[in-house]
XYZ file of C-alpha atoms in Angstrom:
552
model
C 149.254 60.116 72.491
C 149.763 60.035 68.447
C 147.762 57.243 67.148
C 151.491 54.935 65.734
C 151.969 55.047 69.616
C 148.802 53.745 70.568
C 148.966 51.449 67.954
C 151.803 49.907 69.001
C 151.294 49.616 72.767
C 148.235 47.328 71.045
C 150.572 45.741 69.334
C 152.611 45.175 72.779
C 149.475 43.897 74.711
C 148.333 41.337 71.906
C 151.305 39.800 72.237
C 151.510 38.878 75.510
C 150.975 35.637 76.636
C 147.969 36.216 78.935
C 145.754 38.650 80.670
C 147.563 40.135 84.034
C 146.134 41.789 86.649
C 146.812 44.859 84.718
C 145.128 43.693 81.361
C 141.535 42.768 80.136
C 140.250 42.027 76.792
C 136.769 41.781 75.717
C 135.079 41.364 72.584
C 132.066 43.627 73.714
C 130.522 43.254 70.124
C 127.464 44.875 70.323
C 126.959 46.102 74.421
C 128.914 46.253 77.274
C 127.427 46.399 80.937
C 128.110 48.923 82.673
C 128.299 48.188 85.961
C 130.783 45.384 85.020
C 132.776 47.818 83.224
C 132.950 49.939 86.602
C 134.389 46.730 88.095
C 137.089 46.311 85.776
C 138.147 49.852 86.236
C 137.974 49.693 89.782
C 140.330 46.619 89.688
C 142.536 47.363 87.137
C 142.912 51.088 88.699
C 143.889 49.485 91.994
C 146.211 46.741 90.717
C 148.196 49.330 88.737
C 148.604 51.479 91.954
C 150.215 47.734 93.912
C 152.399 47.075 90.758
C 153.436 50.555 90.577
C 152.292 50.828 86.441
C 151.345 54.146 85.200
C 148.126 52.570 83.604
C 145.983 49.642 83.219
C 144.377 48.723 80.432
C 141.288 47.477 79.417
C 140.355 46.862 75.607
C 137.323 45.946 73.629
C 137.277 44.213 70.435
C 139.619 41.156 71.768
C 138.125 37.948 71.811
C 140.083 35.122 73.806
C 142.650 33.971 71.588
C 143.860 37.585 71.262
C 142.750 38.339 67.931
C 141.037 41.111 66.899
C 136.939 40.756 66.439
C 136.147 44.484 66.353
C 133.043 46.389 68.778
C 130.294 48.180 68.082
C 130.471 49.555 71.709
C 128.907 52.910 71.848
C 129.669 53.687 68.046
C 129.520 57.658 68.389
C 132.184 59.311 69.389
C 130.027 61.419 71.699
C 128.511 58.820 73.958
C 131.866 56.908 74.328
C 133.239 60.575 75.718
C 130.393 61.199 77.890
C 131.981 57.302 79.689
C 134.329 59.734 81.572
C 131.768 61.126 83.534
C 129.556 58.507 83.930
C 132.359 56.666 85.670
C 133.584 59.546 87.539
C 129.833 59.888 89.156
C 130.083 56.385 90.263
C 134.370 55.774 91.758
C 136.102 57.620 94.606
C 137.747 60.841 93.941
C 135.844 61.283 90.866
C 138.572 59.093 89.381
C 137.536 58.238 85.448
C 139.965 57.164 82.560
C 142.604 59.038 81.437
C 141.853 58.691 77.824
C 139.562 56.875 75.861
C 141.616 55.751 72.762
C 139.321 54.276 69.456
C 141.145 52.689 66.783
C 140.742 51.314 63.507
C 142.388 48.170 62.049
C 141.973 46.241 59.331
C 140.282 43.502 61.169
C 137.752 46.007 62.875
C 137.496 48.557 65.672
C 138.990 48.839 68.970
C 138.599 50.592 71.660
C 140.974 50.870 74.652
C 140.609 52.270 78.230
C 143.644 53.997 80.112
C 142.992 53.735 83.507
C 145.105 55.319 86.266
C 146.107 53.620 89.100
C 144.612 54.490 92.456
C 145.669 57.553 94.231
C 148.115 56.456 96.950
C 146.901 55.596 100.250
C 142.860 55.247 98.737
C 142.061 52.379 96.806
C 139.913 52.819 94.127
C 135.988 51.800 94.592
C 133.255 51.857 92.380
C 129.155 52.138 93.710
C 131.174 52.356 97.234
C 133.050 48.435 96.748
C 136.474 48.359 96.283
C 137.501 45.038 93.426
C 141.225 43.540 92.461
C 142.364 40.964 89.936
C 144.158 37.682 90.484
C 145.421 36.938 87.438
C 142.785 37.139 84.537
C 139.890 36.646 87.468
C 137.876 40.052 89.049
C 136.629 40.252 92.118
C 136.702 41.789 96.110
C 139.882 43.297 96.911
C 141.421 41.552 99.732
C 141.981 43.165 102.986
C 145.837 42.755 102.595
C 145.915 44.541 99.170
C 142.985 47.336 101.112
C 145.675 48.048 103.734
C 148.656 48.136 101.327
C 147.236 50.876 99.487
C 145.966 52.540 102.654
C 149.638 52.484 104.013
C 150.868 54.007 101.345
C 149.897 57.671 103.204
C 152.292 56.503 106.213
C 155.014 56.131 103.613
C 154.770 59.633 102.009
C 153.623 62.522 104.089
C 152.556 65.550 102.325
C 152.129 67.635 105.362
C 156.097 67.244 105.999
C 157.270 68.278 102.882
C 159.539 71.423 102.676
C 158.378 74.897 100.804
C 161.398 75.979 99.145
C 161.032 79.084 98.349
C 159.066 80.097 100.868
C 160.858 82.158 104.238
C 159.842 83.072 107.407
C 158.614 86.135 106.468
C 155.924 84.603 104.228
C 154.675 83.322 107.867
C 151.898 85.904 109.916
C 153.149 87.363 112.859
C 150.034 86.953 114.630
C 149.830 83.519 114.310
C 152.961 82.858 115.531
C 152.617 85.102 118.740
C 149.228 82.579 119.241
C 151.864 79.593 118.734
C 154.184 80.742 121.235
C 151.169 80.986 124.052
C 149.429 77.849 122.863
C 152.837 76.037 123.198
C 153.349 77.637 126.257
C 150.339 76.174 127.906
C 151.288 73.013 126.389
C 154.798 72.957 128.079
C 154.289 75.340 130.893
C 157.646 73.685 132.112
C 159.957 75.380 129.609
C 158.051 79.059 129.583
C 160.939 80.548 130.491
C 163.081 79.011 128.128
C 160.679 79.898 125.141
C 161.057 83.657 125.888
C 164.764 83.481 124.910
C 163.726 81.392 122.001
C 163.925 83.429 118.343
C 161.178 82.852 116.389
C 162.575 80.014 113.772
C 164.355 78.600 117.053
C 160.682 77.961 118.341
C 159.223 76.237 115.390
C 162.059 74.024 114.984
C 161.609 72.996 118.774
C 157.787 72.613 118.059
C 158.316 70.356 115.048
C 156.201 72.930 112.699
C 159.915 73.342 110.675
C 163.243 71.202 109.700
C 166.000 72.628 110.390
C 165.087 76.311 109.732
C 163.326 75.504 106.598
C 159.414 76.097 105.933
C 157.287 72.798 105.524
C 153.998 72.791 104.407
C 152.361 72.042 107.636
C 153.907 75.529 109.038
C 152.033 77.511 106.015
C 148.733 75.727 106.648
C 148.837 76.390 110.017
C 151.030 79.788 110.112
C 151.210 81.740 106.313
C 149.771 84.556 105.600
C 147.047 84.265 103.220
C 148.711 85.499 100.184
C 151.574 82.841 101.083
C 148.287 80.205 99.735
C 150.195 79.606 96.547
C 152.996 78.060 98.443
C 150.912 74.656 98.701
C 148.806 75.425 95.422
C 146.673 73.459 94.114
C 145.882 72.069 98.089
C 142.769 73.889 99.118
C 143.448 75.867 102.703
C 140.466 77.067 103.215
C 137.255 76.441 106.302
C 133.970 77.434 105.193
C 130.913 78.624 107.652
C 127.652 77.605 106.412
C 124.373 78.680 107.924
C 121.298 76.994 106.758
C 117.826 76.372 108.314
C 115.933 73.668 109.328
C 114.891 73.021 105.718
C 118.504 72.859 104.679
C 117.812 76.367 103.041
C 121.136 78.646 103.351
C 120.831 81.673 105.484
C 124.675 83.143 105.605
C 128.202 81.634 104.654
C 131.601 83.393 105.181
C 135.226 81.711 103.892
C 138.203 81.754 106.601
C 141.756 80.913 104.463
C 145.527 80.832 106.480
C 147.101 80.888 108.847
C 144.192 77.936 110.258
C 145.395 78.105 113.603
C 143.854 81.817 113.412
C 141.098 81.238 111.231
C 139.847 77.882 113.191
C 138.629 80.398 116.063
C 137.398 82.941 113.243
C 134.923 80.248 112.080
C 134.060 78.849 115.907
C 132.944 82.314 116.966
C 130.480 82.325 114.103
C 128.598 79.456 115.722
C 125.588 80.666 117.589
C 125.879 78.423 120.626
C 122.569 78.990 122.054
C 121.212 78.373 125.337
C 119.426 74.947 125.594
C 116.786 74.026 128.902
C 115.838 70.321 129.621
C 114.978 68.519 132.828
C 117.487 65.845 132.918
C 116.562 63.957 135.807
C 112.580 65.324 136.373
C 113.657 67.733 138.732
C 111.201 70.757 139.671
C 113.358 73.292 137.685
C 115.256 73.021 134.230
C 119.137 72.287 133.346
C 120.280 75.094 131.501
C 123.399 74.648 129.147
C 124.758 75.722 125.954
C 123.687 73.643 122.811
C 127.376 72.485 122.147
C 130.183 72.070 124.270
C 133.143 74.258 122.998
C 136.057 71.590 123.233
C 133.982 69.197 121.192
C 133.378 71.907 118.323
C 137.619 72.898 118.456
C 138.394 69.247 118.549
C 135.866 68.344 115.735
C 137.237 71.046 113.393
C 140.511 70.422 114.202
C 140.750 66.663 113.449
C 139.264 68.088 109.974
C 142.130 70.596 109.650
C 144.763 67.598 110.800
C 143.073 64.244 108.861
C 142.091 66.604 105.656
C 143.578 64.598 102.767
C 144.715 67.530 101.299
C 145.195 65.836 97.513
C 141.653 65.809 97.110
C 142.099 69.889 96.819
C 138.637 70.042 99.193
C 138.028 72.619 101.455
C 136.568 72.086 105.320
C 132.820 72.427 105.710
C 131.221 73.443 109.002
C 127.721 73.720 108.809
C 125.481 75.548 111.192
C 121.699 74.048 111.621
C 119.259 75.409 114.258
C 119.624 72.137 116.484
C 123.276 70.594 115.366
C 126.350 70.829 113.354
C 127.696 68.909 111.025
C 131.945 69.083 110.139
C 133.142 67.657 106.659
C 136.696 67.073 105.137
C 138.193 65.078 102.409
C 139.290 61.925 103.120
C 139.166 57.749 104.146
C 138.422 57.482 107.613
C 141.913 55.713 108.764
C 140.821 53.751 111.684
C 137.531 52.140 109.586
C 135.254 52.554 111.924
C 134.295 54.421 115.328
C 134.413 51.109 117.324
C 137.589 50.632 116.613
C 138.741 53.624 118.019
C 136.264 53.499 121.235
C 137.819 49.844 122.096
C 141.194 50.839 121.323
C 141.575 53.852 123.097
C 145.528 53.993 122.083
C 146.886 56.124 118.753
C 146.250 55.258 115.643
C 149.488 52.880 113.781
C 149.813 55.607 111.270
C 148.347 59.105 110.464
C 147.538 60.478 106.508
C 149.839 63.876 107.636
C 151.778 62.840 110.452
C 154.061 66.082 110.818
C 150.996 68.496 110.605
C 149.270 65.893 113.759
C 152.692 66.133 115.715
C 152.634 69.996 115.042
C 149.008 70.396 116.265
C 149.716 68.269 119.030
C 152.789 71.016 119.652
C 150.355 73.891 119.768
C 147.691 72.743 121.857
C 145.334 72.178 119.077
C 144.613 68.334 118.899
C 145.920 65.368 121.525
C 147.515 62.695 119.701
C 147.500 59.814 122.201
C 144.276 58.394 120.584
C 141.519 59.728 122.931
C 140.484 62.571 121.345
C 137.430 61.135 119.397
C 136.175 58.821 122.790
C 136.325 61.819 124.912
C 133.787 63.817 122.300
C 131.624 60.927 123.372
C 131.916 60.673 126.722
C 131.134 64.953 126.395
C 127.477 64.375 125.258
C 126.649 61.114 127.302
C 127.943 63.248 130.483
C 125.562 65.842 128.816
C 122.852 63.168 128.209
C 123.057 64.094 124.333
C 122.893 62.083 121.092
C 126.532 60.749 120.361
C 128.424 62.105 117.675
C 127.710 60.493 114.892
C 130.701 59.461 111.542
C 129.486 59.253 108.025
C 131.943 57.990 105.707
C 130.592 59.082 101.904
C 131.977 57.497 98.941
C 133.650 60.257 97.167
C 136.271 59.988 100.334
C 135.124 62.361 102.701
C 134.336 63.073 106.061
C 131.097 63.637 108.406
C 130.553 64.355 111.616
C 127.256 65.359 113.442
C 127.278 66.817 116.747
C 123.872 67.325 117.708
C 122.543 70.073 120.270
C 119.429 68.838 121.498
C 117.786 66.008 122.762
C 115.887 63.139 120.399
C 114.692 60.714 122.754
C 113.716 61.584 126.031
C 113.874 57.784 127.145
C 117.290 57.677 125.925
C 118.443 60.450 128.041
C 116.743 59.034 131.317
C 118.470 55.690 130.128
C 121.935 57.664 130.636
C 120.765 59.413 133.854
C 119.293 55.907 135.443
C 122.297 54.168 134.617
C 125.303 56.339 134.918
C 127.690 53.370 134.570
C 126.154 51.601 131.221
C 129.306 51.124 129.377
C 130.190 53.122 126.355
C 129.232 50.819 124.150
C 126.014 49.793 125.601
C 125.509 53.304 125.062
C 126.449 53.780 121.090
C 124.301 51.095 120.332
C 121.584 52.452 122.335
C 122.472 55.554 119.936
C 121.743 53.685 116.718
C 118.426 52.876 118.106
C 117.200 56.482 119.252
C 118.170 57.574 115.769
C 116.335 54.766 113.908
C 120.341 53.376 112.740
C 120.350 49.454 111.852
C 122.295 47.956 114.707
C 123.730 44.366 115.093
C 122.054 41.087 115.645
C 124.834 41.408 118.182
C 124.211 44.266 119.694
C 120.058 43.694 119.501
C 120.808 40.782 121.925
C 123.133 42.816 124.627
C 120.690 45.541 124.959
C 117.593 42.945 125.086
C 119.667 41.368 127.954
C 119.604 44.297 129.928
C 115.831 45.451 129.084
C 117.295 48.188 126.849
C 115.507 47.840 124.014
C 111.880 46.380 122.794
C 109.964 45.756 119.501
C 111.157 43.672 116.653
C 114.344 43.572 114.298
C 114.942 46.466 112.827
C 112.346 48.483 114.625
C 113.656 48.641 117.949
C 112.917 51.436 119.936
C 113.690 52.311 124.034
C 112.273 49.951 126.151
C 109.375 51.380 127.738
C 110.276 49.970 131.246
C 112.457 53.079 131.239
C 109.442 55.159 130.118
C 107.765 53.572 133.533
C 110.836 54.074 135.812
C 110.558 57.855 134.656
C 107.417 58.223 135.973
C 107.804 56.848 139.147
C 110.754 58.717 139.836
C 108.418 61.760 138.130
C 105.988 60.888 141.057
C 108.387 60.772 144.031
C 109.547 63.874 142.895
C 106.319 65.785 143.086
C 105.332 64.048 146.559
C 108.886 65.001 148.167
C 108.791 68.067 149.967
C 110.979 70.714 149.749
C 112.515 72.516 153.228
C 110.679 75.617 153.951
C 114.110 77.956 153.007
C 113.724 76.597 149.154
C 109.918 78.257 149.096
C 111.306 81.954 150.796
C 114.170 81.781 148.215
C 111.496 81.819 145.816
C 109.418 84.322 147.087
C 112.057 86.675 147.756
C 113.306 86.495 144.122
C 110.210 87.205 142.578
C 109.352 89.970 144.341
C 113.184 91.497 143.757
C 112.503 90.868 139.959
C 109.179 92.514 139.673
C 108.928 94.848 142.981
C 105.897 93.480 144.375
C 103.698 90.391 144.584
C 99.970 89.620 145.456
C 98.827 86.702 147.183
C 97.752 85.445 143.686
C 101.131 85.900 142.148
C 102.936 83.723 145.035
C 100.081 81.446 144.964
C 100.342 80.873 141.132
C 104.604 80.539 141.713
C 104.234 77.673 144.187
C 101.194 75.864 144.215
C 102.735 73.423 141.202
C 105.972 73.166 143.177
C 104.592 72.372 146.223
C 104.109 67.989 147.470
C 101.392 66.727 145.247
C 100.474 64.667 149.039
C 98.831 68.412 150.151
C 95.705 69.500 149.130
C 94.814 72.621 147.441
C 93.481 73.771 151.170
C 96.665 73.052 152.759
C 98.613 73.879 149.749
C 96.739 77.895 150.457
C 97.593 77.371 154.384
C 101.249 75.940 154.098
C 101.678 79.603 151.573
C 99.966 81.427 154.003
C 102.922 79.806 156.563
C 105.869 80.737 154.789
C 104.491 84.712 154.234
C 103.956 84.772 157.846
C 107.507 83.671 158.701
C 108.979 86.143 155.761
C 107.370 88.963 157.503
C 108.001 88.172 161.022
C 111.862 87.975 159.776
C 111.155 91.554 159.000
C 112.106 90.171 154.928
C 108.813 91.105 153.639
C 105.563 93.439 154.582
C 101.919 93.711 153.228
C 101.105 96.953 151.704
C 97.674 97.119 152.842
C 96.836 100.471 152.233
C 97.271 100.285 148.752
C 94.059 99.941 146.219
C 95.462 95.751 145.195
C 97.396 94.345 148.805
C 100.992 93.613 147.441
C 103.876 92.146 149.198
C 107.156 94.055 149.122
C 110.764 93.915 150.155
C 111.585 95.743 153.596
């Protein structure tokens, strides 16, 4: 901007009658805070964005009456530069000024801030609080003017806008084969209509293009990867990260378009290990995977379908020894997980509404709402720590899902009680992972002898500790039938050939009713041998230098 024009939109601004929600003056002689000037910009960015201005200003080197006093605020050039980034470290998006304009008049300096209005549908926050203007006043953004700006994504959907150039042919075969089945097992009722479809008649029908033309949804989900530039500068892109348990990185890999392909590319790279635990103090382990694979597809999925793909972020998974954690740019619509627990019912709008309907389409995500709950309700069946939401302040994304047990008196909580109510159980959550909870909540779970110690050190109650051990001790006085022992017996010996008395001694004395004695725990072994070899199962090898048992 040449400096007459500046000069004149001062001119402009001095000669209004007031401040507006889109103006500030300050004389800022000497020093300016900062953190107040991080407020102003917050406000000013977000009231430009509701009164639809291409800028805000805010000026130093005003005093009230309008009239030029001059600033010394940062008097080289160089610090008042370096503002840009200081302010970027601190708003949303990294969203700073978009110039910095000093002048000089005859009556002293000036400086003036251009500040952009928020990006639609994210209002503009600085140190994580979002601030407005009413009139020449600053302060908290109302929740009205939060959820204008927030529906602003429901107005204007990126993921439904049309590629003009682009043709089916820029779209991978492969891809849309996988379409074709996934829709298929979506609508198993119209199979045999879908085999007579052509290939632009079946995206059409599953909302992935208008009317024969190419939308950007379709080359996120379908292009080939050189077709990327397409929906340049939007990042397309899911990167596999493998670190350690000191967060030190082991192996990464990149996966680009089509996503519906590349989605499984980066799932198989997951090392879904075998996890043991005894979930209910049972004689012999649970063994499952680490991660249940519909929660890991439906995690990385909601990142490929709430991505706010503006940002120009890419989609982190990241692999640790004992959970995962999935990241994409981004508000998290619905505010908070509670809200979408209780609601159980879709959301009023969606950030890319025609990429959700076409995942819906293609089997990928289920739109009705109960996609997140359902993760939930995976690890409590499993007896696992819940998923657990981070929302950061430079807009993004977290989600842990964790593959292992924390609390052991959480878990027999879930087992005990199989019908504690979801949210009983998220707030017992927050406890087992040291998370502040409610006074609220603190008082539901003290009503049912949940939770002990004091505010905010709460832990499991112990009483659960207690019922675990008695159940622990009915367990090792109950008896097993005789048939349970043989089964035993007879599997050892077919995994290693042969068994001495020693070996089957060592195998069941532990497992046998604590109410026997180590005498009759010898004689009741001694029993079930007998019957084995009577049933012609089993024989003595007497003759041999060490008696074994073996397999007739």
């Amino acid at each position: 901007m040449a400096n007459q024009d500046i000069f004149e939109i001062l001119k402009q601004l001095l000669s209004l009658p007031s401040e507006t929600e889109c103006l500030e003056f300050k004389e800022a002689k000497n020093n300016f805070d900062f953190n107040a000037l991080g407020k102003y910009f917050s406000a000013l960015s977000n009231e430009a964005n509701l009164q639809n201005k291409q800028c805000a200003w805010l000026v130093f080197g005003i005093n009230n009456k309008h009239q030029i006093v001059g600033t010394q605020f940062r008097p080289n050039r160089k610090d008042l530069d370096s503002l840009k980034q200081e302010v970027a470290e601190k708003v949303n998006n990294r969203l700073t000024f978009i110039n910095i304009h000093e002048i000089q008049t005859s009556d002293g300096r000036v400086i003036m801030f251009e500040i952009p209005p928020a990006l639609r549908g994210v209002p503009t926050s600085f140190g994580g609080w979002h601030f407005g203007r009413d009139g020449e006043s600053t302060g908290p953004l109302n929740l009205n003017e939060i959820d204008r700006i927030r529906n602003q994504v429901a107005q204007l959907d990126w993921s439904a806008g049309i590629c003009e150039r682009a043709r089916i042919d820029h779209l991978d075969p492969l891809a849309i084969a996988r379409a074709r089945e996934e829709y298929g097992k979506k609508y198993p009722n119209i199979r045999k209509d879908l085999e007579g479809w052509d290939d632009i008649t079946f995206l059409n029908k599953a909302k992935i293009t208008i009317e024969d033309r190419i939308t950007n949804s379709a080359i996120l989900l379908l292009g080939k990867e050189e077709s990327l530039h397409f929906v340049q500068p939007v990042v397309a892109q899911i990167t596999w990260i493998l670190k350690d348990k000191d967060n030190i990185e082991l192996d990464y890999e990149h996966f680009s378009l089509p996503l519906l392909l590349s989605t499984e590319k980066a799932l198989q790279k997951i090392r879904n290990l075998k996890y043991r635990y005894l979930p209910d103090n049972t004689l012999f382990p649970t063994e499952i995977t680490q991660y249940e694979p519909w929660v890991i597809r439906e995690a990385l999925h909601n990142c490929i379908a709430h991505q706010d793909y503006s940002l120009q972020q890419k989609i982190n998974l990241v692999e640790f020894p004992e959970h995962l954690i999935f990241e994409n740019g981004g508000n998290f619509l619905p505010q908070s997980i509670e809200a979408v627990i209780n609601l159980d019912a879709p959301q009023r709008f969606y950030r890319n509404n025609f990429l959700c309907n076409a995942m819906v389409s293609l089997n990928m995500i289920d739109i009705i709402g109960s996609g997140i709950k359902k993760m939930f309700q995976y690890q409590r069946n499993r007896y696992f720590p819940l998923p657990e939401y981070e929302f950061s302040e430079n807009q993004a994304v977290r989600v842990t899902i964790y593959g292992k047990i924390i609390d052991k008196n959480y878990t027999q909580v879930l087992i005990n009680q199989a019908d504690l109510s979801l949210n009983y159980v998220i707030s017992l959550d927050k406890v087992q992972k040291g998370k502040l909870v409610s006074d609220e909540e603190a008082k539901e779970l003290r009503k049912k002898k949940l939770i002990e110690g004091r505010k905010p050190n709460y832990f499991v109650s112990a009483h659960v500790a207690a019922a675990t051990d008695e159940k622990a001790v009915y367990i090792r006085n109950k008896a097993f039938d005789d048939d349970h022992y043989k089964k035993l017996i007879i599997a050892f010996i077919q995994k290693y050939n042969a068994a001495t008395r020693k070996d089957i001694d060592d195998l069941l004395f532990s497992k046998l009713s604590d109410v026997l004695d180590e005498n009759q725990k010898r004689i009741k072994i001694g029993n079930l041998l007998t019957s084995l070899k009577k049933a012609g199962s089993i024989y003595n090898q007497a003759s041999s230098k060490k008696p074994c048992w073996v397999l007739c």
